[in-house]
Amino acid sequence: MIVSLTIVRYRKALVPLALLAMAIHRLPMWLQDGCSFWKLLGSGRNGTFDLQPDWQQWGLLAAWDDRDDYERFTESSFVSKWWKLLGTESWTLLCEPMQSHGKWDGKEPFGKPNNVITDGPIGVLTRATIRINRLKNFWSHVDGVANLMVGAPGYITSFGIGEAPVYRQATFSVWESMEHMKAFAYGSKEHAEVIKKTRSEGWYSEELFARFSIIESKGTINGKDPLGELIKTDFTS
């Protein structure tokens, strides 16, 4: 399985078309061969969960049976052609699942990975459906955790993505190594306290946590490739 995260930016004048894409891209994605799971996503402004959407930035997270299926999508799909015609820039991260726990809309989108930990940069997806009566608890802690993450050693970049404002949210973060990510996730007292509260107070009705080994980074977002020279891998399936 190959997982792709594509972030696309539009000019301000084309924001109405970006919104339209969230509706009309559903059919071609449903019909796309070799795509076992996909989500069209909005984006927050600050690289994490965010109440302020970035109307110029949108995303697609998808799981593919193999690299050939992904390549056919990029070469000939309606969605890919739309991005090339109307987007100002796009960036795609290709990766393989290493670990995955939880569900997304009742599914295990990344199957049951073999838990083999690889060297090099990794991606981490944290996704949740937040209970309505726990929204205040959740959002009151977002900024503090985000500031800790951005300042953590080994942090590269992150994207706040979501299916719906306020209560269906996700963050995809990229780290130089598994060791750096674990140091933040388990070594920060503040972060550990927030994680404990999510459990004891029952913030989420559904959640998913997944880790990925990064295969390839291509394109640009905000004028640069976030991974730069950190990864220059030519993956072959």
mmCIF file of C-alpha atoms in Angstrom:
data_model
loop_
_atom_site.group_PDB
_atom_site.id
_atom_site.type_symbol
_atom_site.label_atom_id
_atom_site.label_comp_id
_atom_site.label_asym_id
_atom_site.label_seq_id
_atom_site.Cartn_x
_atom_site.Cartn_y
_atom_site.Cartn_z
ATOM 1 C CA MET A 1 0.000 0.000 0.000
ATOM 2 C CA ILE A 2 1.085 3.539 -0.842
ATOM 3 C CA VAL A 3 -0.431 6.538 0.969
ATOM 4 C CA SER A 4 -0.375 9.999 -0.570
ATOM 5 C CA LEU A 5 -1.020 13.357 1.031
ATOM 6 C CA THR A 6 -1.377 16.166 -1.499
ATOM 7 C CA ILE A 7 -1.697 19.798 -0.445
ATOM 8 C CA VAL A 8 -2.886 22.221 -3.119
ATOM 9 C CA ARG A 9 -2.981 26.008 -3.032
ATOM 10 C CA TYR A 10 -5.252 28.245 -5.129
ATOM 11 C CA ARG A 11 -5.226 31.958 -5.907
ATOM 12 C CA LYS A 12 -7.703 33.999 -3.851
ATOM 13 C CA ALA A 13 -9.822 34.635 -6.923
ATOM 14 C CA LEU A 14 -10.268 30.884 -7.396
ATOM 15 C CA VAL A 15 -11.363 30.040 -3.846
ATOM 16 C CA PRO A 16 -14.980 29.471 -5.053
ATOM 17 C CA LEU A 17 -13.648 26.812 -7.432
ATOM 18 C CA ALA A 18 -11.639 25.256 -4.613
ATOM 19 C CA LEU A 19 -14.859 24.957 -2.593
ATOM 20 C CA LEU A 20 -16.636 23.511 -5.616
ATOM 21 C CA ALA A 21 -13.914 20.900 -5.957
ATOM 22 C CA MET A 22 -14.828 19.486 -2.539
ATOM 23 C CA ALA A 23 -18.173 18.482 -4.035
ATOM 24 C CA ILE A 24 -17.413 17.520 -7.627
ATOM 25 C CA HIS A 25 -14.178 15.624 -6.928
ATOM 26 C CA ARG A 26 -16.059 13.030 -4.903
ATOM 27 C CA LEU A 27 -17.407 11.150 -7.925
ATOM 28 C CA PRO A 28 -14.071 10.741 -9.732
ATOM 29 C CA MET A 29 -12.431 9.630 -6.491
ATOM 30 C CA TRP A 30 -15.168 7.027 -5.917
ATOM 31 C CA LEU A 31 -14.515 5.724 -9.437
ATOM 32 C CA GLN A 32 -10.705 5.852 -9.243
ATOM 33 C CA ASP A 33 -9.179 2.412 -9.786
ATOM 34 C CA GLY A 34 -6.720 1.213 -7.177
ATOM 35 C CA CYS A 35 -7.751 3.748 -4.527
ATOM 36 C CA SER A 36 -8.995 1.935 -1.423
ATOM 37 C CA PHE A 37 -9.560 5.001 0.781
ATOM 38 C CA TRP A 38 -9.639 8.758 0.243
ATOM 39 C CA LYS A 39 -10.618 11.963 2.008
ATOM 40 C CA LEU A 40 -10.971 15.432 0.518
ATOM 41 C CA LEU A 41 -9.829 17.858 3.199
ATOM 42 C CA GLY A 42 -9.900 21.496 4.155
ATOM 43 C CA SER A 43 -6.868 23.079 5.801
ATOM 44 C CA GLY A 44 -6.150 25.159 8.875
ATOM 45 C CA ARG A 45 -3.900 28.195 8.812
ATOM 46 C CA ASN A 46 -1.286 27.292 11.365
ATOM 47 C CA GLY A 47 -0.170 23.774 10.501
ATOM 48 C CA THR A 48 -2.303 22.065 13.123
ATOM 49 C CA PHE A 49 -5.914 21.905 14.339
ATOM 50 C CA ASP A 50 -7.229 25.394 13.663
ATOM 51 C CA LEU A 51 -10.588 27.152 13.925
ATOM 52 C CA GLN A 52 -9.445 29.542 11.179
ATOM 53 C CA PRO A 53 -9.549 27.796 7.774
ATOM 54 C CA ASP A 54 -7.109 28.616 5.011
ATOM 55 C CA TRP A 55 -9.507 29.005 2.092
ATOM 56 C CA GLN A 56 -6.640 28.885 -0.399
ATOM 57 C CA GLN A 57 -5.249 25.556 0.794
ATOM 58 C CA TRP A 58 -6.880 22.135 0.399
ATOM 59 C CA GLY A 59 -5.813 18.521 0.597
ATOM 60 C CA LEU A 60 -6.364 14.931 -0.453
ATOM 61 C CA LEU A 61 -5.294 11.942 1.621
ATOM 62 C CA ALA A 62 -5.529 8.646 -0.258
ATOM 63 C CA ALA A 63 -4.463 5.007 0.075
ATOM 64 C CA TRP A 64 -3.432 3.194 -3.124
ATOM 65 C CA ASP A 65 -3.042 -0.493 -3.849
ATOM 66 C CA ASP A 66 0.384 0.161 -5.383
ATOM 67 C CA ARG A 67 2.583 2.834 -6.949
ATOM 68 C CA ASP A 68 1.226 2.235 -10.454
ATOM 69 C CA ASP A 69 -2.313 3.089 -9.325
ATOM 70 C CA TYR A 70 -1.083 6.349 -7.825
ATOM 71 C CA GLU A 71 0.884 7.220 -10.975
ATOM 72 C CA ARG A 72 -2.165 6.642 -13.183
ATOM 73 C CA PHE A 73 -4.103 9.007 -10.953
ATOM 74 C CA THR A 74 -1.487 11.762 -11.272
ATOM 75 C CA GLU A 75 -1.168 11.345 -15.039
ATOM 76 C CA SER A 76 -4.762 11.107 -16.192
ATOM 77 C CA SER A 77 -7.386 11.681 -13.485
ATOM 78 C CA PHE A 78 -9.895 14.529 -13.563
ATOM 79 C CA VAL A 79 -8.786 15.579 -10.072
ATOM 80 C CA SER A 80 -5.104 15.778 -10.997
ATOM 81 C CA LYS A 81 -5.852 17.735 -14.173
ATOM 82 C CA TRP A 82 -8.000 20.155 -12.140
ATOM 83 C CA TRP A 83 -5.085 20.814 -9.775
ATOM 84 C CA LYS A 84 -2.655 21.400 -12.631
ATOM 85 C CA LEU A 85 -5.023 23.798 -14.372
ATOM 86 C CA LEU A 86 -6.348 25.781 -11.422
ATOM 87 C CA GLY A 87 -3.867 25.354 -8.577
ATOM 88 C CA THR A 88 -0.944 27.725 -8.080
ATOM 89 C CA GLU A 89 1.218 24.993 -6.534
ATOM 90 C CA SER A 90 0.960 21.568 -4.952
ATOM 91 C CA TRP A 91 3.062 19.323 -2.771
ATOM 92 C CA THR A 92 2.723 15.557 -2.382
ATOM 93 C CA LEU A 93 4.151 13.271 0.251
ATOM 94 C CA LEU A 94 4.258 9.557 -0.566
ATOM 95 C CA CYS A 95 4.636 7.092 2.265
ATOM 96 C CA GLU A 96 4.067 3.559 3.513
ATOM 97 C CA PRO A 97 2.150 2.709 6.711
ATOM 98 C CA MET A 98 4.290 1.426 9.587
ATOM 99 C CA GLN A 99 1.760 1.491 12.418
ATOM 100 C CA SER A 100 -1.946 2.301 12.580
ATOM 101 C CA HIS A 101 -4.442 2.199 15.423
ATOM 102 C CA GLY A 102 -8.087 3.213 15.395
ATOM 103 C CA LYS A 103 -10.660 3.887 12.701
ATOM 104 C CA TRP A 104 -11.804 6.568 10.293
ATOM 105 C CA ASP A 105 -15.516 6.471 9.500
ATOM 106 C CA GLY A 106 -15.584 2.937 10.856
ATOM 107 C CA LYS A 107 -12.750 1.732 8.604
ATOM 108 C CA GLU A 108 -9.117 0.832 9.116
ATOM 109 C CA PRO A 109 -7.877 2.790 6.077
ATOM 110 C CA PHE A 110 -4.257 1.636 6.283
ATOM 111 C CA GLY A 111 -4.960 -2.012 7.020
ATOM 112 C CA LYS A 112 -2.800 -3.712 9.617
ATOM 113 C CA PRO A 113 0.802 -2.571 8.995
ATOM 114 C CA ASN A 114 3.672 -4.855 9.946
ATOM 115 C CA ASN A 115 5.070 -2.415 12.557
ATOM 116 C CA VAL A 116 8.525 -2.512 10.989
ATOM 117 C CA ILE A 117 10.257 0.730 11.989
ATOM 118 C CA THR A 118 12.502 2.233 9.325
ATOM 119 C CA ASP A 119 15.213 4.873 9.522
ATOM 120 C CA GLY A 120 14.795 8.375 8.163
ATOM 121 C CA PRO A 121 11.956 10.905 8.219
ATOM 122 C CA ILE A 122 8.481 9.796 9.232
ATOM 123 C CA GLY A 123 4.952 11.115 8.975
ATOM 124 C CA VAL A 124 2.383 10.988 11.770
ATOM 125 C CA LEU A 125 -1.367 11.267 11.293
ATOM 126 C CA THR A 126 -3.576 12.113 14.275
ATOM 127 C CA ARG A 127 -7.251 12.230 13.415
ATOM 128 C CA ALA A 128 -10.390 12.484 15.571
ATOM 129 C CA THR A 129 -14.095 13.124 15.600
ATOM 130 C CA ILE A 130 -14.599 15.341 18.641
ATOM 131 C CA ARG A 131 -17.693 14.917 20.784
ATOM 132 C CA ILE A 132 -19.871 18.026 20.683
ATOM 133 C CA ASN A 133 -19.917 18.306 24.472
ATOM 134 C CA ARG A 134 -16.105 18.135 24.573
ATOM 135 C CA LEU A 135 -15.324 20.765 21.925
ATOM 136 C CA LYS A 136 -14.453 23.418 24.507
ATOM 137 C CA ASN A 137 -12.048 21.038 26.275
ATOM 138 C CA PHE A 138 -10.366 20.121 22.992
ATOM 139 C CA TRP A 139 -9.922 23.590 21.544
ATOM 140 C CA SER A 140 -8.692 25.083 24.824
ATOM 141 C CA HIS A 141 -5.580 22.893 24.587
ATOM 142 C CA VAL A 142 -4.810 23.105 20.863
ATOM 143 C CA ASP A 143 -2.563 26.169 20.838
ATOM 144 C CA GLY A 144 -0.406 24.948 23.696
ATOM 145 C CA VAL A 145 0.287 21.572 22.065
ATOM 146 C CA ALA A 146 0.879 23.183 18.670
ATOM 147 C CA ASN A 147 3.480 25.561 20.095
ATOM 148 C CA LEU A 148 5.257 22.669 21.790
ATOM 149 C CA MET A 149 5.309 20.662 18.567
ATOM 150 C CA VAL A 150 6.651 23.440 16.355
ATOM 151 C CA GLY A 151 9.508 24.069 18.770
ATOM 152 C CA ALA A 152 10.388 20.403 19.265
ATOM 153 C CA PRO A 153 13.776 19.070 18.023
ATOM 154 C CA GLY A 154 13.390 17.131 14.774
ATOM 155 C CA TYR A 155 10.085 18.736 13.794
ATOM 156 C CA ILE A 156 9.960 19.505 10.047
ATOM 157 C CA THR A 157 6.434 20.614 9.172
ATOM 158 C CA SER A 158 2.764 19.874 9.796
ATOM 159 C CA PHE A 159 -0.630 20.409 8.212
ATOM 160 C CA GLY A 160 -3.957 20.876 9.917
ATOM 161 C CA ILE A 161 -6.526 19.092 7.764
ATOM 162 C CA GLY A 162 -10.148 18.187 8.305
ATOM 163 C CA GLU A 163 -13.366 16.938 6.764
ATOM 164 C CA ALA A 164 -15.567 19.403 8.619
ATOM 165 C CA PRO A 165 -14.961 22.586 10.606
ATOM 166 C CA VAL A 166 -14.544 22.397 14.364
ATOM 167 C CA TYR A 167 -15.308 18.737 15.103
ATOM 168 C CA ARG A 168 -13.708 16.443 12.436
ATOM 169 C CA GLN A 169 -10.049 17.323 12.537
ATOM 170 C CA ALA A 170 -6.626 15.864 11.761
ATOM 171 C CA THR A 171 -2.959 16.821 11.877
ATOM 172 C CA PHE A 172 -0.282 15.318 9.668
ATOM 173 C CA SER A 173 3.190 16.093 11.009
ATOM 174 C CA VAL A 174 6.614 15.249 9.569
ATOM 175 C CA TRP A 175 9.668 14.479 11.695
ATOM 176 C CA GLU A 176 13.342 13.853 10.996
ATOM 177 C CA SER A 177 13.183 10.466 12.742
ATOM 178 C CA MET A 178 11.077 8.204 14.915
ATOM 179 C CA GLU A 179 13.301 9.089 17.870
ATOM 180 C CA HIS A 180 12.535 12.806 17.519
ATOM 181 C CA MET A 181 8.813 12.167 17.248
ATOM 182 C CA LYS A 182 8.773 9.900 20.319
ATOM 183 C CA ALA A 183 10.766 12.423 22.325
ATOM 184 C CA PHE A 184 8.025 14.976 21.687
ATOM 185 C CA ALA A 185 5.096 12.599 22.084
ATOM 186 C CA TYR A 186 6.247 10.936 25.296
ATOM 187 C CA GLY A 187 8.927 13.216 26.700
ATOM 188 C CA SER A 188 6.865 16.389 26.982
ATOM 189 C CA LYS A 189 4.978 16.569 30.284
ATOM 190 C CA GLU A 190 2.469 19.070 28.871
ATOM 191 C CA HIS A 191 1.709 16.891 25.842
ATOM 192 C CA ALA A 192 1.375 13.776 27.994
ATOM 193 C CA GLU A 193 -1.144 15.565 30.230
ATOM 194 C CA VAL A 194 -3.301 16.495 27.249
ATOM 195 C CA ILE A 195 -3.249 12.912 25.956
ATOM 196 C CA LYS A 196 -4.309 11.711 29.401
ATOM 197 C CA LYS A 197 -7.238 14.139 29.386
ATOM 198 C CA THR A 198 -8.454 12.914 25.988
ATOM 199 C CA ARG A 199 -8.860 9.480 27.563
ATOM 200 C CA SER A 200 -10.178 10.373 31.020
ATOM 201 C CA GLU A 201 -12.649 12.980 29.718
ATOM 202 C CA GLY A 202 -13.689 11.063 26.577
ATOM 203 C CA TRP A 203 -13.069 13.832 24.054
ATOM 204 C CA TYR A 204 -13.392 11.682 20.929
ATOM 205 C CA SER A 205 -16.148 9.486 19.525
ATOM 206 C CA GLU A 206 -13.650 8.089 16.994
ATOM 207 C CA GLU A 207 -9.909 8.461 16.572
ATOM 208 C CA LEU A 208 -7.026 7.217 14.455
ATOM 209 C CA PHE A 209 -3.286 7.378 14.987
ATOM 210 C CA ALA A 210 -0.882 6.247 12.263
ATOM 211 C CA ARG A 211 2.850 6.428 11.527
ATOM 212 C CA PHE A 212 4.386 6.276 8.072
ATOM 213 C CA SER A 213 7.811 5.847 6.530
ATOM 214 C CA ILE A 214 8.334 8.562 3.928
ATOM 215 C CA ILE A 215 9.167 7.469 0.408
ATOM 216 C CA GLU A 216 9.134 10.659 -1.603
ATOM 217 C CA SER A 217 8.452 14.365 -1.357
ATOM 218 C CA LYS A 218 7.692 16.281 -4.534
ATOM 219 C CA GLY A 219 6.429 19.699 -5.510
ATOM 220 C CA THR A 220 6.297 22.810 -3.369
ATOM 221 C CA ILE A 221 4.021 24.484 -0.856
ATOM 222 C CA ASN A 222 4.448 28.166 -0.069
ATOM 223 C CA GLY A 223 7.375 28.196 -2.476
ATOM 224 C CA LYS A 224 9.434 25.307 -1.109
ATOM 225 C CA ASP A 225 9.614 21.578 -0.566
ATOM 226 C CA PRO A 226 9.283 21.204 3.235
ATOM 227 C CA LEU A 227 11.625 18.228 3.228
ATOM 228 C CA GLY A 228 14.194 19.945 0.999
ATOM 229 C CA GLU A 229 17.314 17.818 0.682
ATOM 230 C CA LEU A 230 16.371 15.622 3.639
ATOM 231 C CA ILE A 231 14.914 12.946 1.385
ATOM 232 C CA LYS A 232 15.831 12.244 -2.210
ATOM 233 C CA THR A 233 14.520 8.749 -2.752
ATOM 234 C CA ASP A 234 13.431 7.201 -6.024
ATOM 235 C CA PHE A 235 10.922 4.557 -4.937
ATOM 236 C CA THR A 236 10.272 1.522 -7.070
ATOM 237 C CA SER A 237 7.378 -0.814 -6.293
#
